[in-house]
XYZ file of C-alpha atoms in Angstrom:
505
model
C 3.410 31.384 -12.158
C 3.037 32.363 -8.514
C 1.292 30.148 -5.979
C -1.855 32.309 -5.841
C -2.556 31.981 -9.580
C -1.609 28.335 -9.505
C -3.986 27.747 -6.593
C -6.883 29.459 -8.359
C -6.409 27.491 -11.581
C -6.015 24.176 -9.778
C -9.079 24.868 -7.605
C -11.256 25.641 -10.637
C -10.102 22.504 -12.436
C -10.763 20.363 -9.360
C -14.263 21.770 -8.882
C -15.180 21.188 -12.537
C -13.853 17.614 -12.470
C -15.606 16.902 -9.163
C -19.009 17.974 -10.486
C -18.415 16.031 -13.706
C -17.355 12.910 -11.825
C -20.371 12.933 -9.509
C -22.648 13.440 -12.522
C -21.153 10.466 -14.361
C -21.207 8.040 -11.399
C -24.711 6.633 -10.973
C -25.566 4.067 -8.298
C -28.392 1.708 -9.409
C -30.958 0.545 -6.871
C -30.187 -3.131 -7.373
C -27.706 -5.659 -6.056
C -24.890 -4.113 -4.031
C -26.065 -0.669 -5.198
C -29.303 -1.210 -3.272
C -27.365 -1.974 -0.083
C -25.201 1.114 -0.544
C -28.189 3.413 -1.184
C -30.096 1.971 1.786
C -27.070 2.629 4.024
C -26.838 6.214 2.731
C -30.538 6.814 3.240
C -30.285 5.612 6.841
C -27.600 8.272 7.457
C -29.978 10.947 6.152
C -32.916 9.667 8.191
C -34.628 7.909 5.267
C -35.285 8.577 1.582
C -38.711 8.861 -0.042
C -37.109 8.068 -3.391
C -34.075 5.739 -3.661
C -32.958 7.618 -6.776
C -32.303 10.709 -4.630
C -28.590 9.941 -4.601
C -28.495 10.451 -8.382
C -30.741 13.538 -8.442
C -29.593 16.926 -9.734
C -29.689 18.423 -6.239
C -27.604 15.588 -4.783
C -25.097 15.829 -7.622
C -24.587 19.533 -6.853
C -24.055 18.735 -3.153
C -21.692 15.881 -4.017
C -19.674 17.951 -6.485
C -19.306 20.775 -3.963
C -18.384 18.426 -1.079
C -15.793 16.497 -3.068
C -14.504 19.571 -4.864
C -13.855 21.675 -1.779
C -12.311 18.728 0.062
C -9.884 18.152 -2.822
C -9.196 21.896 -3.056
C -8.025 21.820 0.574
C -5.624 18.980 -0.240
C -4.410 20.611 -3.463
C -3.702 23.974 -1.837
C -1.864 22.167 0.959
C 0.349 20.461 -1.635
C 1.013 23.767 -3.425
C 2.014 25.420 -0.154
C 1.657 24.187 3.418
C 1.011 27.811 4.405
C -2.347 27.657 2.605
C -3.729 24.664 4.491
C -5.534 26.607 7.224
C -7.007 29.137 4.826
C -8.138 26.349 2.483
C -9.759 24.337 5.286
C -11.745 27.300 6.592
C -12.731 28.241 3.032
C -14.036 24.711 2.407
C -16.104 24.643 5.610
C -17.563 28.080 4.930
C -18.487 27.035 1.395
C -20.361 23.833 2.297
C -22.321 25.617 5.035
C -23.258 28.839 3.234
C -23.928 27.104 -0.090
C -26.403 24.862 1.683
C -24.551 21.614 1.002
C -25.032 20.602 4.652
C -26.720 22.396 7.525
C -24.445 23.955 10.167
C -25.872 21.700 12.906
C -25.034 18.600 10.854
C -21.530 19.890 10.148
C -20.947 20.565 13.847
C -22.252 17.099 14.667
C -19.713 15.580 12.285
C -16.791 16.645 14.489
C -15.348 14.061 16.872
C -15.091 16.454 19.787
C -13.716 13.716 22.039
C -10.743 13.401 19.701
C -10.204 17.171 19.706
C -10.246 17.189 23.520
C -7.749 14.322 23.614
C -5.434 16.036 21.114
C -5.384 19.206 23.197
C -4.634 17.193 26.337
C -1.939 15.014 24.793
C -0.182 18.017 23.202
C -0.239 19.786 26.561
C 1.140 16.731 28.368
C 3.890 16.314 25.753
C 4.935 19.942 26.340
C 5.022 19.312 30.092
C 7.242 16.247 29.649
C 9.489 18.179 27.298
C 9.817 20.962 29.897
C 10.826 18.316 32.440
C 13.551 17.079 29.996
C 12.189 13.545 30.019
C 12.813 12.968 26.302
C 16.393 14.198 26.503
C 17.044 11.772 29.337
C 15.624 8.821 27.381
C 17.712 9.724 24.338
C 20.919 9.860 26.387
C 20.173 6.494 27.995
C 19.665 4.902 24.584
C 22.937 6.323 23.293
C 24.821 5.061 26.344
C 23.356 1.580 25.876
C 24.745 1.377 22.310
C 28.353 1.500 23.607
C 29.505 2.981 20.281
C 28.385 0.013 18.158
C 26.792 1.481 14.954
C 24.400 -1.449 14.538
C 23.248 -1.022 18.135
C 22.880 2.721 17.509
C 20.553 1.912 14.608
C 18.584 -0.553 16.715
C 18.296 1.665 19.802
C 17.626 4.832 17.804
C 14.814 2.991 16.014
C 13.413 1.638 19.277
C 13.537 5.086 20.906
C 11.761 6.666 17.925
C 9.184 3.853 17.905
C 8.528 4.045 21.639
C 8.267 7.831 21.890
C 5.933 7.880 18.901
C 3.426 5.425 20.355
C 3.732 7.131 23.752
C 3.392 10.829 22.964
C 2.862 11.069 19.209
C 4.940 11.283 16.053
C 5.613 15.035 16.233
C 7.059 15.011 19.760
C 9.002 11.832 18.987
C 10.788 13.057 15.882
C 11.536 16.436 17.454
C 13.457 14.941 20.389
C 15.097 12.066 18.597
C 16.538 14.479 16.044
C 18.061 16.531 18.860
C 20.143 13.472 19.684
C 21.004 12.831 16.020
C 22.136 16.439 15.557
C 24.359 16.065 18.642
C 25.975 13.054 16.975
C 26.736 15.193 13.943
C 28.265 17.986 16.038
C 30.613 15.578 17.793
C 31.544 13.299 14.889
C 31.213 15.587 11.876
C 29.862 12.548 10.027
C 26.851 12.692 7.707
C 23.779 11.740 9.760
C 21.128 12.165 7.050
C 20.553 8.393 6.729
C 19.958 8.278 10.505
C 17.485 11.148 10.199
C 15.530 9.210 7.571
C 15.686 6.056 9.712
C 14.350 7.986 12.712
C 11.390 9.238 10.679
C 10.567 5.783 9.311
C 10.747 4.280 12.810
C 8.647 7.120 14.228
C 5.863 6.556 11.705
C 6.084 2.804 12.209
C 5.604 3.270 15.952
C 2.756 5.727 15.523
C 0.456 2.970 14.234
C 0.742 0.937 17.450
C -1.628 2.961 19.663
C -4.186 5.687 18.916
C -2.099 8.342 20.674
C 0.763 7.890 18.214
C -0.878 9.430 15.184
C -3.882 11.647 14.380
C -4.991 8.932 11.938
C -5.141 6.376 14.740
C -7.048 8.772 16.978
C -9.473 9.653 14.205
C -10.239 6.023 13.391
C -10.414 5.026 17.065
C -13.156 7.572 17.687
C -14.909 7.415 14.302
C -14.920 3.633 13.884
C -15.069 2.809 17.624
C -11.796 0.876 17.570
C -10.907 0.094 21.186
C -7.484 0.360 22.807
C -7.570 -3.408 23.265
C -8.099 -3.902 19.547
C -5.077 -1.683 18.821
C -2.954 -3.756 21.194
C -4.026 -6.922 19.370
C -4.194 -5.754 15.742
C -1.783 -2.822 15.475
C 0.929 -3.121 18.128
C 2.294 -6.525 16.998
C 2.324 -5.411 13.344
C 4.152 -2.243 14.363
C 6.806 -4.270 16.190
C 7.191 -6.678 13.282
C 7.648 -3.854 10.785
C 10.104 -2.119 13.135
C 12.265 -5.248 13.216
C 12.117 -5.506 9.418
C 12.983 -1.811 9.103
C 16.119 -2.223 11.243
C 17.231 -5.254 9.217
C 16.559 -3.607 5.838
C 18.251 -0.336 6.816
C 21.302 -2.152 8.168
C 21.600 -4.007 4.859
C 21.035 -0.972 2.639
C 23.361 1.276 4.656
C 26.093 -1.272 5.373
C 28.852 0.891 3.906
C 27.584 4.002 5.648
C 27.448 2.263 9.038
C 30.996 1.022 8.630
C 32.263 4.582 8.231
C 30.036 5.869 11.007
C 31.350 3.226 13.397
C 34.874 4.570 12.950
C 33.724 8.002 14.166
C 31.334 6.864 16.915
C 33.579 6.284 19.895
C 32.769 5.542 23.505
C 34.450 8.846 24.405
C 32.031 10.750 22.181
C 29.066 9.134 23.896
C 30.552 9.882 27.311
C 30.904 13.562 26.322
C 27.240 13.814 25.287
C 26.095 12.091 28.473
C 28.384 14.118 30.724
C 27.211 17.373 29.179
C 23.600 16.410 29.859
C 24.077 15.131 33.415
C 26.222 18.078 34.522
C 23.561 20.460 33.230
C 21.022 19.007 35.681
C 20.614 20.560 39.100
C 19.304 18.392 41.991
C 15.830 19.875 41.524
C 15.922 19.140 37.790
C 16.856 15.520 38.494
C 13.750 15.271 40.653
C 11.702 16.791 37.837
C 13.048 14.269 35.325
C 12.165 11.376 37.626
C 8.717 12.818 38.204
C 8.227 13.206 34.465
C 9.169 9.567 33.877
C 6.564 8.478 36.416
C 3.946 10.627 34.670
C 4.868 9.167 31.255
C 4.573 5.614 32.574
C 1.259 6.475 34.237
C -0.068 7.917 30.971
C 0.863 4.797 28.999
C -0.694 2.621 31.699
C -3.968 4.564 31.712
C -4.178 4.389 27.924
C -3.448 0.656 27.968
C -6.143 -0.155 30.543
C -8.674 2.362 29.231
C -11.304 -0.263 28.391
C -11.018 -1.952 31.793
C -10.997 1.408 33.580
C -14.219 2.473 31.871
C -15.924 -0.728 33.023
C -14.673 -0.221 36.590
C -15.958 3.362 36.722
C -19.282 2.171 35.297
C -19.630 -0.385 38.089
C -18.531 1.957 40.872
C -20.527 4.946 39.711
C -23.580 3.105 38.483
C -23.372 4.904 35.152
C -22.502 3.910 31.595
C -18.971 5.115 30.761
C -18.016 4.941 27.087
C -14.318 3.935 26.703
C -13.731 6.404 23.869
C -15.270 9.261 25.817
C -13.110 8.358 28.828
C -9.973 8.286 26.664
C -10.603 11.910 25.701
C -10.083 12.948 29.351
C -7.101 10.675 30.103
C -4.295 13.280 29.772
C -5.875 15.855 32.070
C -5.452 14.210 35.521
C -1.766 13.709 34.704
C -1.423 17.327 33.631
C -2.835 18.293 37.018
C -0.453 15.893 38.797
C 2.467 17.576 37.036
C 1.503 20.988 38.421
C 3.914 20.811 41.421
C 6.760 20.145 38.974
C 6.064 22.964 36.528
C 4.080 25.415 38.669
C 0.359 26.148 38.549
C 1.036 29.714 37.382
C 2.570 28.355 34.148
C -0.542 26.458 33.019
C -1.622 29.279 30.719
C 1.816 29.303 29.104
C 1.734 25.505 28.746
C -1.638 25.601 26.977
C -0.523 28.429 24.729
C 2.841 26.989 23.704
C 2.139 23.271 23.980
C -0.989 23.078 21.847
C -0.722 23.528 18.078
C -3.935 25.533 17.878
C -3.820 26.053 14.083
C -3.553 22.267 13.701
C -6.537 21.797 16.019
C -8.614 24.156 13.846
C -7.406 22.283 10.759
C -8.487 18.935 12.252
C -11.914 20.326 13.128
C -12.322 21.621 9.573
C -11.311 18.253 8.114
C -13.909 16.482 10.249
C -16.585 18.821 8.947
C -15.516 18.389 5.327
C -15.243 14.630 5.763
C -18.754 14.419 7.166
C -20.092 16.330 4.178
C -18.659 13.584 1.935
C -20.693 11.063 3.902
C -23.883 13.127 4.079
C -23.956 14.198 0.433
C -23.410 10.706 -0.978
C -19.854 11.106 -2.290
C -18.639 8.286 -0.056
C -21.451 6.031 -1.248
C -20.583 6.600 -4.907
C -16.875 6.027 -4.261
C -17.758 2.854 -2.323
C -19.822 1.660 -5.276
C -16.871 2.237 -7.631
C -14.556 0.365 -5.248
C -16.977 -2.564 -5.091
C -17.181 -2.644 -8.908
C -13.388 -2.818 -9.107
C -13.299 -5.739 -6.687
C -16.009 -7.645 -8.554
C -14.676 -7.402 -12.113
C -13.941 -11.118 -12.099
C -17.202 -12.199 -10.463
C -18.708 -11.843 -6.970
C -17.736 -9.062 -4.573
C -14.484 -9.926 -2.807
C -14.077 -8.195 0.526
C -10.415 -9.291 0.897
C -9.707 -7.626 -2.462
C -11.641 -4.559 -1.281
C -9.481 -4.305 1.837
C -6.335 -4.656 -0.259
C -7.507 -1.906 -2.598
C -8.286 0.353 0.360
C -4.848 -0.230 1.899
C -2.899 0.267 -1.343
C -4.977 3.330 -2.281
C -4.514 4.976 1.117
C -0.777 4.165 1.088
C -0.286 5.606 -2.386
C -2.244 8.786 -1.702
C -0.657 9.277 1.728
C 2.799 9.238 0.169
C 2.149 12.544 -1.603
C -0.824 14.067 0.234
C -1.592 14.948 3.834
C -2.297 11.472 5.230
C -4.968 12.611 7.678
C -6.873 14.277 4.825
C -6.657 11.066 2.820
C -7.997 8.941 5.684
C -10.789 11.390 6.494
C -11.870 11.196 2.831
C -11.734 7.391 2.684
C -13.257 6.622 6.094
C -16.843 7.216 4.912
C -16.133 4.772 2.066
C -14.968 2.206 4.617
C -18.069 2.865 6.741
C -20.259 2.223 3.707
C -18.435 -1.046 2.954
C -18.904 -2.184 6.553
C -22.612 -1.352 6.362
C -23.071 -3.709 3.384
C -21.388 -6.689 4.997
C -17.713 -5.843 5.364
C -15.744 -6.024 8.600
C -13.641 -3.637 10.665
C -10.682 -4.798 8.547
C -11.644 -1.940 6.207
C -10.682 0.556 8.926
C -7.476 -1.282 9.816
C -6.529 -1.248 6.124
C -6.900 2.533 6.118
C -4.811 2.862 9.281
C -1.986 0.668 7.979
C -1.989 2.240 4.516
C -2.203 5.822 5.765
C 0.634 5.446 8.283
C 3.067 3.159 6.443
C 2.408 4.821 3.080
C 3.484 8.119 4.602
C 7.014 6.723 4.834
C 7.483 6.714 1.058
C 8.285 10.411 0.580
C 9.622 13.430 2.518
C 6.114 14.953 2.531
C 4.134 11.851 3.509
C 3.423 12.785 7.137
C 3.891 15.503 9.738
C 6.987 13.775 11.122
C 8.585 13.704 7.661
C 7.965 17.397 7.040
C 9.239 18.388 10.493
C 12.389 16.289 10.064
C 13.181 17.801 6.669
C 12.613 21.316 8.042
C 14.790 20.778 11.113
C 17.517 19.235 8.943
C 17.551 22.255 6.646
C 17.871 24.548 9.683
C 20.933 22.508 10.655
C 22.339 22.840 7.103
C 21.580 19.244 6.111
C 19.381 19.144 3.024
C 17.600 15.831 2.398
C 16.620 15.317 -1.247
C 13.965 13.013 -2.656
C 16.593 10.746 -4.174
C 18.370 10.203 -0.895
C 15.054 9.617 0.889
C 13.794 7.084 -1.674
C 17.105 5.217 -1.632
C 16.225 4.041 1.880
C 12.467 4.463 2.138
C 11.321 2.865 -1.117
C 12.415 -0.676 -0.293
C 11.739 -0.473 3.455
C 8.276 1.023 3.056
C 7.241 -1.369 0.292
C 8.098 -4.276 2.583
C 6.058 -2.668 5.380
C 3.049 -2.222 3.080
C 3.248 -5.821 1.793
C 3.416 -7.143 5.361
C 0.481 -4.885 6.291
C -1.619 -6.329 3.438
C -0.971 -9.866 4.655
C -1.747 -8.777 8.225
C -5.014 -7.143 7.132
C -6.199 -10.284 5.361
C -5.384 -12.495 8.353
C -5.168 -10.972 11.836
C -7.161 -7.769 11.189
C -9.969 -9.724 9.503
C -10.562 -11.985 12.483
């Protein structure tokens, strides 16, 4: 059966099941159900009849919203090439079928996040053009001095740092360039190092909003500040990175022993010499300038909250930190103009920004908002609350655990941003009935760390597998799970404990 027929059959089945599920789930206007319905009604500007959420009209809207959202995910799983078509199809359907008005759908997009994504992708392309990432990779390799354990540690740290600095996609792309160079010079199998680089990249992407689209989405949607990320995400990311290095070193002890025999100081000197001799004096200046810009970007992101308050005081206006963050990359892009040339800005915007991905993100925001507006999120929240209260009263710690485990499990096989967009309205509903922001942190931890489980769990995973195949190194599921299953499970368990303690404070 070809993918087109498979997609049609799967889509029809999903739509039928979605309508059936929304028909069967009824939220009573009593107890926690009353709180959930009241929260939903406030989103819609009030309800004349609390039973509206269970009405025939609402069930049709809910079935369509959930069905088309799941169709987007299903078609993406069948073939990544279908994801853009599916997203645009879903948006068109909910608007022209009258599920949600076009003005509401447009209002559901976090345009600040879209602006930030465009800016950060552009800045990452500028830094890549200045060869900043190559330079950092060479410095890390030199610091290892040929010790395989140090290579593991430094490679993990480089992946982690680049991910939180410029995002998971840019990080894995440049780290793998270094790993492929190791293979060319040693002839030794580097597939375990590729997997390690991906796991470390995803682990680092949770530390700051800029590291992962999930972090950016939740930062803007749930108003999670940069300061809160530094307190509640960065330390967890570091802890899980340390555990990842230890677990990998133990699991791959035999592999590292053989790799150490091939990884000589001479090999490292050859890689470094090849890089340094390829740099002209003007390129050295560009690399240094790029490093300054990278440090400036990280600094601006780190002090975003304080900077917004300072501008508010100086300008006598109210500056929202999240709105300010959306504009952070652009002054640095302008500063880089003397290094790359003002005439190249059009080329930078064209080649640096993944415009299809931007359209996909916008479509997901619209579809996610329809889940909230139609009442799908409220019904799913009610089911989640019922699960957590099977033994008695509602337990928010159990709710957070369920949210984290659910998002981790789904993110291991589905597009993790799609999963988080679908579950965020559920988390918002839980917060509105007495929960805390720990619900959002649970989604962040589960969505990012859960993506480490499989080769298709995140963008970094898919890119790494694709680049490996281009370099004639096929990574199978068995080989991936041999390393990722244990390491990721430990990360998820630690994240659960962190959610119930630090993130709940």
